Coordinates of C-alpha atoms in Angstrom, one line a residue:
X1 CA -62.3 108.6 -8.0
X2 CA -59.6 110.8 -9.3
X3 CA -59.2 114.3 -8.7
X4 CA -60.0 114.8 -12.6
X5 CA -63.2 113.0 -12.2
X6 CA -64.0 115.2 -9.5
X7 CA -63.6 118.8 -10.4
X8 CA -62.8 118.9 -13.9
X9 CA -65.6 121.5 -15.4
X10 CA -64.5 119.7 -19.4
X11 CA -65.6 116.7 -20.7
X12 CA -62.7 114.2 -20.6
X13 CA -59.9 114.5 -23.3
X14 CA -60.7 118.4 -23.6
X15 CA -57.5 121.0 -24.0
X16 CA -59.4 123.7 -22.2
X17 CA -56.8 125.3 -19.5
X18 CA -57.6 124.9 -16.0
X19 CA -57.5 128.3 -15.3
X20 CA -60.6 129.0 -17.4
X21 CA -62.3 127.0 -14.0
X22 CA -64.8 129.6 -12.4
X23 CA -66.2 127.3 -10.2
X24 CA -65.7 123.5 -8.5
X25 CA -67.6 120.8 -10.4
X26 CA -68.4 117.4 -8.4
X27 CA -69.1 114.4 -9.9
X28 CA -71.2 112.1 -8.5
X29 CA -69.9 109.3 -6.3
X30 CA -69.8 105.5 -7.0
X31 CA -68.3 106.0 -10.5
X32 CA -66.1 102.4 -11.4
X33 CA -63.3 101.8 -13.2
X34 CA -64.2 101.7 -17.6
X35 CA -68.2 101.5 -16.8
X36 CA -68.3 105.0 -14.5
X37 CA -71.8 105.2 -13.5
X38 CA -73.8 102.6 -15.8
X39 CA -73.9 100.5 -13.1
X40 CA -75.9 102.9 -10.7
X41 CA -77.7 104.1 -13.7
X42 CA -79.0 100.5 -14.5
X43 CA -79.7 98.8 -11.3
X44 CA -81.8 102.5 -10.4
X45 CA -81.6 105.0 -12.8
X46 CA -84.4 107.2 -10.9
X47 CA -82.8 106.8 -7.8
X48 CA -79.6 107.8 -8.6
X49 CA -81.2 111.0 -10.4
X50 CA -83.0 112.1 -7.2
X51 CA -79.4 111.6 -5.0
X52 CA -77.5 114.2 -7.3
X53 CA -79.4 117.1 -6.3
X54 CA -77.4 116.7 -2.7
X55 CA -73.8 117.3 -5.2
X56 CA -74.8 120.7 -6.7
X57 CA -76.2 122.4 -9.4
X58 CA -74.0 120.8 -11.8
X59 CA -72.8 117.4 -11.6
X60 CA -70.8 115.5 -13.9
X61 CA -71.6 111.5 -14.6
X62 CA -69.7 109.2 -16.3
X63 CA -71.4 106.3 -18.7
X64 CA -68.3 104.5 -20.0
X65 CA -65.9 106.6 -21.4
X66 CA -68.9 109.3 -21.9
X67 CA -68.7 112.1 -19.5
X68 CA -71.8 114.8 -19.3
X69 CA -73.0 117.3 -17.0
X70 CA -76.3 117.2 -14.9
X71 CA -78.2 120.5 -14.7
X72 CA -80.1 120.2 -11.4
X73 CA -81.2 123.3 -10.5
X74 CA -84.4 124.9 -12.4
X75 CA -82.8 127.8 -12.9
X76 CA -80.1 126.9 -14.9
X77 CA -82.3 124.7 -16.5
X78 CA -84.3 127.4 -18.0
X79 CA -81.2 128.7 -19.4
X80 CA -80.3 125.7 -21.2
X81 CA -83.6 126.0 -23.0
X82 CA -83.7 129.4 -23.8
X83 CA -80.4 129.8 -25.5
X84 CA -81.8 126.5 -28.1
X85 CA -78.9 128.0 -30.4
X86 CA -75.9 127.4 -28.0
X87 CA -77.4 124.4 -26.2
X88 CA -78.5 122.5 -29.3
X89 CA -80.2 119.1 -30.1
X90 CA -77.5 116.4 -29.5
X91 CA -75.9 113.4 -27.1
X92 CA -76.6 109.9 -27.1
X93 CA -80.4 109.6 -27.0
X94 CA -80.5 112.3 -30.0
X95 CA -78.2 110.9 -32.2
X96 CA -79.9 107.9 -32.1
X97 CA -83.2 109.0 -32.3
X98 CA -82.4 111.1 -35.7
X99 CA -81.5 106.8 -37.0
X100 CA -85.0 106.7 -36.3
X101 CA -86.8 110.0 -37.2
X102 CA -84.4 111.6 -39.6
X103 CA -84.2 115.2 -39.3
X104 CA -87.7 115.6 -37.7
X105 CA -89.3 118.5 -35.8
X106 CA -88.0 117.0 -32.5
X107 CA -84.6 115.9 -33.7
X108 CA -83.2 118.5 -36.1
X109 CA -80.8 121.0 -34.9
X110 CA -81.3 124.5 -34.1
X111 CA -80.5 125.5 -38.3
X112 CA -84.0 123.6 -39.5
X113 CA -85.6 123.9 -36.4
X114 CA -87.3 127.6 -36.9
X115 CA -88.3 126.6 -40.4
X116 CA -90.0 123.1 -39.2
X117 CA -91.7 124.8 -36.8
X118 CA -93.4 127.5 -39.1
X119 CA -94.8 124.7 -41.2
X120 CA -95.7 122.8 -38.8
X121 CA -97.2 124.6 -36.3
X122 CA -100.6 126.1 -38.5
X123 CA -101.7 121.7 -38.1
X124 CA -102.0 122.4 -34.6
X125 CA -103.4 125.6 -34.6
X126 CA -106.5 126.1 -32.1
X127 CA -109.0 126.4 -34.8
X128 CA -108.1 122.6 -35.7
X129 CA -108.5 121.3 -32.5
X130 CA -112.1 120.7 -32.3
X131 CA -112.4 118.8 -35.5
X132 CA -108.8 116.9 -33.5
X133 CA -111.3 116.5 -30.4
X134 CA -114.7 115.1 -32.2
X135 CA -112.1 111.8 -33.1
X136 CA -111.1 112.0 -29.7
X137 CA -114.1 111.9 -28.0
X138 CA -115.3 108.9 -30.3
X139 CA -112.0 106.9 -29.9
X140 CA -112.5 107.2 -25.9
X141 CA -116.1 106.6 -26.2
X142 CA -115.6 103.2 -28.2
X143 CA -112.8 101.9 -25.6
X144 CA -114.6 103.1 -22.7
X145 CA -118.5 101.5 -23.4
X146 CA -116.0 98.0 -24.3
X147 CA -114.8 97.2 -21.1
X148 CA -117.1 95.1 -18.5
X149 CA -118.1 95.2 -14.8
X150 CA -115.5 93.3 -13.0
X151 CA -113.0 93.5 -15.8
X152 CA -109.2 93.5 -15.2
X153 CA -107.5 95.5 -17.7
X154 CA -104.2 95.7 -18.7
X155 CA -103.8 100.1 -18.4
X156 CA -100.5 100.4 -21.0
X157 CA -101.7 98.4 -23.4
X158 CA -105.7 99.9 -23.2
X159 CA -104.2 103.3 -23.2
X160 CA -101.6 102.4 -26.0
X161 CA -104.4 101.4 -28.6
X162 CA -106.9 103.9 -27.6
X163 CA -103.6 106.9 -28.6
X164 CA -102.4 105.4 -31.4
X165 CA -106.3 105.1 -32.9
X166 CA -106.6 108.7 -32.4
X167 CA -103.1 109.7 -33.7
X168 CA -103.7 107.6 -36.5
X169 CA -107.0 109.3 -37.5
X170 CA -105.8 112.3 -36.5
X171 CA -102.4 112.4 -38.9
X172 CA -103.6 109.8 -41.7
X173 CA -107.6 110.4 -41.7
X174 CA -108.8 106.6 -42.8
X175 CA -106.1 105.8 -44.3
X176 CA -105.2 102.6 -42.2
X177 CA -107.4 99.2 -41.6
X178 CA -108.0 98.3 -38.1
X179 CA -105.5 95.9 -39.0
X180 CA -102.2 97.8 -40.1
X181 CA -103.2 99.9 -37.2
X182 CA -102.5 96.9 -35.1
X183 CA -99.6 96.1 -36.9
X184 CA -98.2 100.1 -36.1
X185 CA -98.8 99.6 -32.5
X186 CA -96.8 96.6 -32.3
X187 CA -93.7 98.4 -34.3
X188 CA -94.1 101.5 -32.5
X189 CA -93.2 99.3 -29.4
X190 CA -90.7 97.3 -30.8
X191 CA -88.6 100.3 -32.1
X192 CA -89.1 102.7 -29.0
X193 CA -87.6 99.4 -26.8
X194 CA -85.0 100.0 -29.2
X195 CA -84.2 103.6 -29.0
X196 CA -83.3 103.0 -25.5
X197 CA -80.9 100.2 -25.5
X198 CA -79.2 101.6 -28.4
X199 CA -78.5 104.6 -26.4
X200 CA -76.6 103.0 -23.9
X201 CA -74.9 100.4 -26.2
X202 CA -71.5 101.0 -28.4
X203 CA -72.6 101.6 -32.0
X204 CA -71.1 98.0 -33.6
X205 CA -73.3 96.1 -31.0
X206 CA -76.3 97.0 -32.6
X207 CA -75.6 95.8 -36.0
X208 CA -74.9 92.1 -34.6
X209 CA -77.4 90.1 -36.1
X210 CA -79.2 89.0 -32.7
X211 CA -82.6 88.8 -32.7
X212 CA -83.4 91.8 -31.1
X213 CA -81.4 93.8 -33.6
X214 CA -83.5 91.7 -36.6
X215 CA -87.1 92.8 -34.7
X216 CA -86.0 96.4 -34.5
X217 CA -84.5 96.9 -38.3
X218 CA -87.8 95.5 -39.3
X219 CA -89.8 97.3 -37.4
X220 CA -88.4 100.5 -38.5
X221 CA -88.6 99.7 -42.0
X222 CA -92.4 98.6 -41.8
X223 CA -92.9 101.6 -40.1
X224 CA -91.1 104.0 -43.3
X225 CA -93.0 101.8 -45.4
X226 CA -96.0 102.7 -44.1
X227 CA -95.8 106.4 -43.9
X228 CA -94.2 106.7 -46.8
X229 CA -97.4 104.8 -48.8
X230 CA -99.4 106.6 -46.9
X231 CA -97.5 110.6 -48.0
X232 CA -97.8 108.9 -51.6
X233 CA -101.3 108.7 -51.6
X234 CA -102.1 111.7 -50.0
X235 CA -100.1 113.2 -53.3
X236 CA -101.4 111.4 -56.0
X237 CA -105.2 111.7 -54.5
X238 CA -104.5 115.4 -54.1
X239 CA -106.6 115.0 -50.9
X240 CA -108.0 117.8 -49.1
X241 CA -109.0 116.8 -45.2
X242 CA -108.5 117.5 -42.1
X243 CA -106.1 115.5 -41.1
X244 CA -102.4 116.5 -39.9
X245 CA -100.8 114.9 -43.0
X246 CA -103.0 117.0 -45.6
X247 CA -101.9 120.2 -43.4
X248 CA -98.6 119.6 -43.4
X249 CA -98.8 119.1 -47.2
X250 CA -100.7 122.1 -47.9
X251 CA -98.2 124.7 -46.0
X252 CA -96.0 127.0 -47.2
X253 CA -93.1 128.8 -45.6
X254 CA -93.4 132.5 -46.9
X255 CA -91.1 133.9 -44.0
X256 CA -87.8 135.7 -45.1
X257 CA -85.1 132.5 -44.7
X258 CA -82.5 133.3 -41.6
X259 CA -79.1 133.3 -43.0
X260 CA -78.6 129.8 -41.6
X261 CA -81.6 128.2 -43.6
X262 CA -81.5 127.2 -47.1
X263 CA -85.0 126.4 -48.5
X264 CA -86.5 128.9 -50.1
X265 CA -89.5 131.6 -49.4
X266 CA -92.5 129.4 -50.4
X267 CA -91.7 126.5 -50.1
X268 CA -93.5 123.2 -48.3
X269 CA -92.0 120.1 -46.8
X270 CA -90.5 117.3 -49.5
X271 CA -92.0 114.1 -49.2
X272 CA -88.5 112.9 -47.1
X273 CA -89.4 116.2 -45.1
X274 CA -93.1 114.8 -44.6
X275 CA -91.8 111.2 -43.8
X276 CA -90.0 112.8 -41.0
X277 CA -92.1 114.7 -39.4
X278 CA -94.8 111.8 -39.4
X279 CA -92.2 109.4 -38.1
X280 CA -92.3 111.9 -35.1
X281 CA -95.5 112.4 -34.5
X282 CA -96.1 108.7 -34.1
X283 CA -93.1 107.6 -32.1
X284 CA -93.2 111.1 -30.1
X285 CA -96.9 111.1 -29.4
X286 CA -98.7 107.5 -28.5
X287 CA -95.9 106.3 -26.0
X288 CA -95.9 109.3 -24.0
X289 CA -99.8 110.0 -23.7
X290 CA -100.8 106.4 -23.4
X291 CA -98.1 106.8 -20.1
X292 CA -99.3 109.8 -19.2
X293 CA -102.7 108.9 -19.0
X294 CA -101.9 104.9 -17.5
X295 CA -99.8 106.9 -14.6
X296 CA -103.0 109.0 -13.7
X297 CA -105.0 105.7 -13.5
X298 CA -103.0 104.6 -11.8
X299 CA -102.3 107.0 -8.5
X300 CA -106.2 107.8 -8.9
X301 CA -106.5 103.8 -8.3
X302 CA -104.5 103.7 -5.3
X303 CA -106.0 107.1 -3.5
X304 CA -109.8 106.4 -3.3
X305 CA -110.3 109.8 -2.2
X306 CA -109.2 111.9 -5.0
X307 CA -111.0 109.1 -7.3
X308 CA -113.9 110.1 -5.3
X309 CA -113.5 113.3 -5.8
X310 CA -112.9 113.3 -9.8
X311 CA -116.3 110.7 -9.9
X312 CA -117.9 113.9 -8.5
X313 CA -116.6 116.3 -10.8
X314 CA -117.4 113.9 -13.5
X315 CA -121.4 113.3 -12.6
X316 CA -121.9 116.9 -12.4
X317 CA -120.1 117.3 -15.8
X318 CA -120.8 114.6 -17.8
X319 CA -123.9 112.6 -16.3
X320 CA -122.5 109.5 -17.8
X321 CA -121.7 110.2 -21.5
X322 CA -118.2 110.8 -23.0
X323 CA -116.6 114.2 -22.7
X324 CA -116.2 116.5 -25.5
X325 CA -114.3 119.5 -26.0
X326 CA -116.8 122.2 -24.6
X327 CA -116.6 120.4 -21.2
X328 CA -112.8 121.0 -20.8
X329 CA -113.0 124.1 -19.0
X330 CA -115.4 122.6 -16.4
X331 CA -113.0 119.8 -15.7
X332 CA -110.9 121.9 -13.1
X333 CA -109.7 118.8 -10.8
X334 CA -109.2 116.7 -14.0
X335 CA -106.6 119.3 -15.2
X336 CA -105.0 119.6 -11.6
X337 CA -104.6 115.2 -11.5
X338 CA -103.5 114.8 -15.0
X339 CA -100.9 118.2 -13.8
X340 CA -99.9 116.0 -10.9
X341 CA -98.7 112.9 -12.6
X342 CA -96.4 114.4 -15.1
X343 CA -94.7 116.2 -12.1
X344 CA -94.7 113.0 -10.0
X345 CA -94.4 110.7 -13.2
X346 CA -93.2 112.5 -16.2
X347 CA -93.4 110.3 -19.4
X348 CA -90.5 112.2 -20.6
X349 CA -87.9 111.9 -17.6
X350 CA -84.6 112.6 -19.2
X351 CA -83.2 114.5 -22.1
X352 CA -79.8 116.0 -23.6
X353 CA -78.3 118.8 -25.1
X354 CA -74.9 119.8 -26.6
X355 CA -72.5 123.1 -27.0
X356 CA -72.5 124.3 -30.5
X357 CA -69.9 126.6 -29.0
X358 CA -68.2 127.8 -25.8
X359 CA -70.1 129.0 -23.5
X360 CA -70.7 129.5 -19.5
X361 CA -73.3 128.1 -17.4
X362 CA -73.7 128.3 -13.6
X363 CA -69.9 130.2 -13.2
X364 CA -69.1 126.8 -15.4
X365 CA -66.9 127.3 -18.7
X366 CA -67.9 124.6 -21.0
X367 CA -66.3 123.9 -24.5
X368 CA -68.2 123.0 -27.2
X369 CA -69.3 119.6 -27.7
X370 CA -70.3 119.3 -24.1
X371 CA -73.5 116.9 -23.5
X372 CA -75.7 118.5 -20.8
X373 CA -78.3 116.3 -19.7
X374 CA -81.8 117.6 -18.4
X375 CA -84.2 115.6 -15.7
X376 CA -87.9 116.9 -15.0
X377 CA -87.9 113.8 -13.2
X378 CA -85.2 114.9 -11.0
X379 CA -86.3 118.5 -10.8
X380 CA -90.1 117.6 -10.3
X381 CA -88.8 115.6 -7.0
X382 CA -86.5 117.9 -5.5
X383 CA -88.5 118.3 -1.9
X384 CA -87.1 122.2 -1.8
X385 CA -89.4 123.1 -4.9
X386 CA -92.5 120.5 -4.5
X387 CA -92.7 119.5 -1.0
X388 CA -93.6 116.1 -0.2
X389 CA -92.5 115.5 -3.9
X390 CA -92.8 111.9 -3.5
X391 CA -96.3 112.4 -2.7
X392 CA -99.6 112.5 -4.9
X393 CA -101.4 115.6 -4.1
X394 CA -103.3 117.4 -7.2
X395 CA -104.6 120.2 -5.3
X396 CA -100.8 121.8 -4.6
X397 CA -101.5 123.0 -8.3
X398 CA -104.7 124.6 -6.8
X399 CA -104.7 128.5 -7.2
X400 CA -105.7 128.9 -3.9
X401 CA -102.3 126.9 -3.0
X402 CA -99.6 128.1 -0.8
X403 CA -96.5 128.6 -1.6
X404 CA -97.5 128.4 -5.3
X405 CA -95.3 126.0 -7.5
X406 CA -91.4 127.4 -7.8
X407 CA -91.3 129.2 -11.3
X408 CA -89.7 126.7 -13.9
X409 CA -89.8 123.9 -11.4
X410 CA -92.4 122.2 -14.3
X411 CA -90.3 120.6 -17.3
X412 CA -92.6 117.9 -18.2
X413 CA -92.6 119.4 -21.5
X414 CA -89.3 121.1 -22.0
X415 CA -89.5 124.8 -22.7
X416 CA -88.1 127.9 -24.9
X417 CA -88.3 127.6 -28.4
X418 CA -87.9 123.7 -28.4
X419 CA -91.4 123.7 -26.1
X420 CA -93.4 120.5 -27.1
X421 CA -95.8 121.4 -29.7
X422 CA -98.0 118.7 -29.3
X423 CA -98.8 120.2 -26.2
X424 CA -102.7 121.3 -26.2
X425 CA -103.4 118.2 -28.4
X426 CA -102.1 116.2 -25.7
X427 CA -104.0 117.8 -22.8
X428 CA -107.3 117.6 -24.7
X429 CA -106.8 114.1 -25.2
X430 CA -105.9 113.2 -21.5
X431 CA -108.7 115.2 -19.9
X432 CA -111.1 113.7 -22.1
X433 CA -110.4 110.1 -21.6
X434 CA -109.5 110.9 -17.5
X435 CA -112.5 112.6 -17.2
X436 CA -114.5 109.7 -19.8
X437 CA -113.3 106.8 -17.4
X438 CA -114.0 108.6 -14.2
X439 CA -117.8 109.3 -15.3
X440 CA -118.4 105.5 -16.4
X441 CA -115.9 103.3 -13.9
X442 CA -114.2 102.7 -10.6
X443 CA -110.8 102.0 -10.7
X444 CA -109.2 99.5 -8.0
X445 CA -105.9 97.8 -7.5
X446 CA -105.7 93.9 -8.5
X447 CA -104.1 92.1 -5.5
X448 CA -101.1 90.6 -6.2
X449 CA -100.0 92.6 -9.3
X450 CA -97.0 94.6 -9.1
X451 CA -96.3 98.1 -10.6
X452 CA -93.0 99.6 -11.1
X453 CA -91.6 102.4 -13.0
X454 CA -89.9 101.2 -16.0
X455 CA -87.3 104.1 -17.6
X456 CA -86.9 103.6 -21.3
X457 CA -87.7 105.9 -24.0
X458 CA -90.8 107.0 -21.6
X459 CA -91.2 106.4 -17.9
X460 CA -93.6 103.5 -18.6
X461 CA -96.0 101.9 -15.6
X462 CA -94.5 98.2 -15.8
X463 CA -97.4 95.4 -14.5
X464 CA -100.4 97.7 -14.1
X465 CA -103.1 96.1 -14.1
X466 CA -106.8 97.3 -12.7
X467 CA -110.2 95.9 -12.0
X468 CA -113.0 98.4 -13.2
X469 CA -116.3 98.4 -11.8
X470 CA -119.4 99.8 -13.6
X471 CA -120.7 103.0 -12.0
X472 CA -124.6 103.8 -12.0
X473 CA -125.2 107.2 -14.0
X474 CA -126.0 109.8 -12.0
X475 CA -128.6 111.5 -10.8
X476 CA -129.4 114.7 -12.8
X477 CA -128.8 117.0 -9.4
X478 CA -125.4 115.7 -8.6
X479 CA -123.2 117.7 -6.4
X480 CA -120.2 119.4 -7.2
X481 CA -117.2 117.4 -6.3
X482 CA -115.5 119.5 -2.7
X483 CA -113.0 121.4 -2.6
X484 CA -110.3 120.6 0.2
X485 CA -106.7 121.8 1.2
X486 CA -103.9 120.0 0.2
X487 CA -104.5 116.1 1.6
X488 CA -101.8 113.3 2.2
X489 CA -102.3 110.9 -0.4
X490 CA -104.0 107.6 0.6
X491 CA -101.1 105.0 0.1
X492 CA -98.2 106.6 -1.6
X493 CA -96.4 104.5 -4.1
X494 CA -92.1 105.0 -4.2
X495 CA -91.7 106.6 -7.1
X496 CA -88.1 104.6 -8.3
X497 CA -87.3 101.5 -9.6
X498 CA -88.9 99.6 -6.2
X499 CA -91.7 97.3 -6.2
X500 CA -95.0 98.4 -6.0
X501 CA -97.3 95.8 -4.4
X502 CA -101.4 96.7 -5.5
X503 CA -102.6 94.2 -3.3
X504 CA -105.9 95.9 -1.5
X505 CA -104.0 98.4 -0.8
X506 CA -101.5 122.6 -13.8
X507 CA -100.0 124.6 -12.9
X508 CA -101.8 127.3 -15.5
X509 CA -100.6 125.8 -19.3
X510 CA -98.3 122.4 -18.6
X511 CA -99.9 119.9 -20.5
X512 CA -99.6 116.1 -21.4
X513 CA -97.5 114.7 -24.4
X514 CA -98.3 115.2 -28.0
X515 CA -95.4 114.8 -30.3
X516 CA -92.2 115.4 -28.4
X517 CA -90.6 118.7 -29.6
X518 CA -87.9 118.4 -26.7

């Protein structure tokens, strides 16, 4: 390692004088020769995020000739995502992901972004989210009542139907067979599998005609196809629902323009605009809450006491039928589990940023064009803010907790301006199927599957499988589910790349994934 690679606060090639330095930047150890870190970051990617903590702060990594900094401290975290204007959109995984989305409400840069958000925001207004929630309710219903006693499901791809039914309904209203809803599902996958690789590969690698690179293209252009149809007809039908598409279609920006926006007062989203912004809602929003929800299953599977526990809750709640909205605010250890896994198991584990200008950060002088790169996974397991982070234990989100949860140790859904939007949506959705499953099935492991975490474009349960078991409905005086102190879970499962054998063996407001506005 040379002494550049160690305490250089610029990214490599940068003019910016040494003397500028304010403080001593380390970069993380086993860096090689050409690759830098890729090889740590592929053989454990979660593991080596959870070691650089131990460096600083701020630590610089290397992936190829690439070099960005590592915020690791929650402080300096929040201001990265405060100042969205200074630390903007951009790196790898964004510059890539606008190939995909365009200029979308989770890609563009900070100029469209205030704009976007006005339009869109009014689609997921509170007063829309019952009519968002009677869909949900009936999409969990259907999924739940289809599975049988004994049955070993396969959780990822039973959760990644059931979200992309709702968000389907929920952005297009009927306007896709059961069919071409199929046919999304398997695009959505094939294209998010792309994202990833594509982030870590040179740019002239992925226009080599492999078949891979033939799937993905394809994909992504059924996928345009699709939405595009689907915007079309909404036009020429002049349609008037209550879908997300015919909101987005109806609103108006009437706010003054900033002086770095150009569209005019009054004006909607175009039809490329609309494209966009659909493009994000579907690739943004059925990954990460079908993981979301497949990681709860799964830790509620392997500690039989908090399953317990939620059952209760569940009976006294729901007496056997499907969950609806007006039962959310009973659902108190529902909220606190679902809280739980995205700190322990974030769907979105990693993100970036980049200087629009110079700035400082940390006592760190950074030019522009510096990538910063953001981990709630590495910030949710640092053991000085979440004791026993490795751990699942829903009730340290209880209010009666102590020490409460560090302030801004939570990033499982960004924050500032650039705050996922999708947020609410997503929690209403999670706690209604959690809280659906609990009141109608048992979850156990299936001997002699394995689970792992696989990091891609979401941090994906790889192998899980589970048996559910029929529960009786219960009786009409069930009791309320205890409350405890904080318990040691029942058989912990390591939380990085490591195999996990299954054999026998919120805080206030954070919310799971609706369309990522990261």
């Amino acid at each position: 390692m040379t002494p550049t690679d160690r305490e250089s606060p610029e990214p490599r090639g940068s003019r910016a004088d040494a003397s500028e330095r304010l403080i001593t930047v380390r970069s993380a150890p086993g860096a090689l020769p050409l690759v830098g870190h890729l090889v740590r970051l592929a053989r454990n990617p979660l593991g080596f995020l959870r070691s650089l903590p131990e460096h600083g702060d701020l630590v610089w990594v290397r992936a190829g000739r690439r070099k960005a900094l590592v915020v690791c401290a929650p402080d300096l975290t929040r201001q990265v995502l405060r100042d969205d204007r200074t630390f903007d959109k951009g790196g790898p995984i964004f510059d890539r992901a606008r190939e995909i989305v365009g200029n979308g409400l989770a890609s563009c840069p900070h100029g469209d972004h205030r704009r976007q958000r006005r339009l869109v925001q009014p689609a997921f207004h509170s007063s829309r989210l019952p009519g968002y929630a009677q869909a949900m309710t009936e999409h969990i219903d259907a999924l739940t009542r289809s599975w049988h006693d004994g049955q070993e499901i396969d959780v990822l791809t039973e959760m990644l139907t059931l979200t992309t039914r709702i968000l389907t309904v929920t952005t297009f209203g009927n306007a896709l067979t059961p069919a071409a809803t199929g046919t999304l599902l398997d695009d959505i996958a094939v294209v998010l599998a792309g994202v990833t690789r594509r982030a870590l590969i040179p740019p002239p690698l992925d226009r080599l005609p492999t078949p891979a690179n033939r799937r993905y293209q394809q994909a992504l252009e059924r996928l345009h196809l699709t939405t595009r149809r689907i915007v079309a007809d909404h036009r020429a039908e002049a349609a008037d629902g209550d879908d997300l598409l015919t909101r987005l279609m109806a609103a108006r920006d009437t706010a003054p323009p900033a002086a770095d926006e150009h569209a005019p007062p009054g004006a909607g989203l175009s039809d490329a605009e609309l494209d966009d912004q659909v493009m994000t809602f579907l690739l943004g929003g059925v990954e990460t809450a079908a993981t979301a929800l497949s990681w709860a299953l799964h830790w509620l599977a392997g500690h039989p006491s908090v399953l317990n526990r939620l059952h209760a809750e569940a009976d006294l709640v729901l007496e056997g039928r499907a969950a609806t909205l007006d039962d959310l605010p009973r659902l108190e250890l529902t909220a606190r589990i679902l809280t739980e896994t995205l700190r322990l198991s974030p769907p979105i584990w990693i993100f970036t940023r980049i200087t629009t200008a110079p700035t400082e950060l940390g006592g760190l002088r950074l030019p522009a064009g510096t990538v910063v790169v953001i981990s709630p996974y590495l910030v949710h397991h640092r053991p000085d803010l979440h004791p026993g982070p490795e751990l699942f234990d829903p009730d340290r989100w209880a209010p009666q907790h102590t020490p409460p949860p560090a302030r801004d140790a939570f990033l499982a859904f960004g924050g500032g301006a650039r705050k996922c939007i999708g947020d609410t949506f997503g929690l209403t959705e999670a706690a209604l199927a959690l809280s659906t499953v609990a009141a109608r099935w048992h979850l156990s492991p299936v001997p002699g599957h394995e689970c792992r975490p696989a990091p891609g474009a979401a941090l994906t349960p790889r192998g899980l499988r589970i048996r559910v078991t029929a529960r009786p409905h219960p009786p009409a005086d069930a009791a309320a589910p205890p409350r405890s102190p904080t318990q040691a879970p029942d058989s912990p499962c390591p939380p990085d790349g490591s195999t996990v054998r299954r054999a026998g063996t919120r805080p206030p407001g954070p919310t799971p994934n609706g369309p990522r506005d990261r």
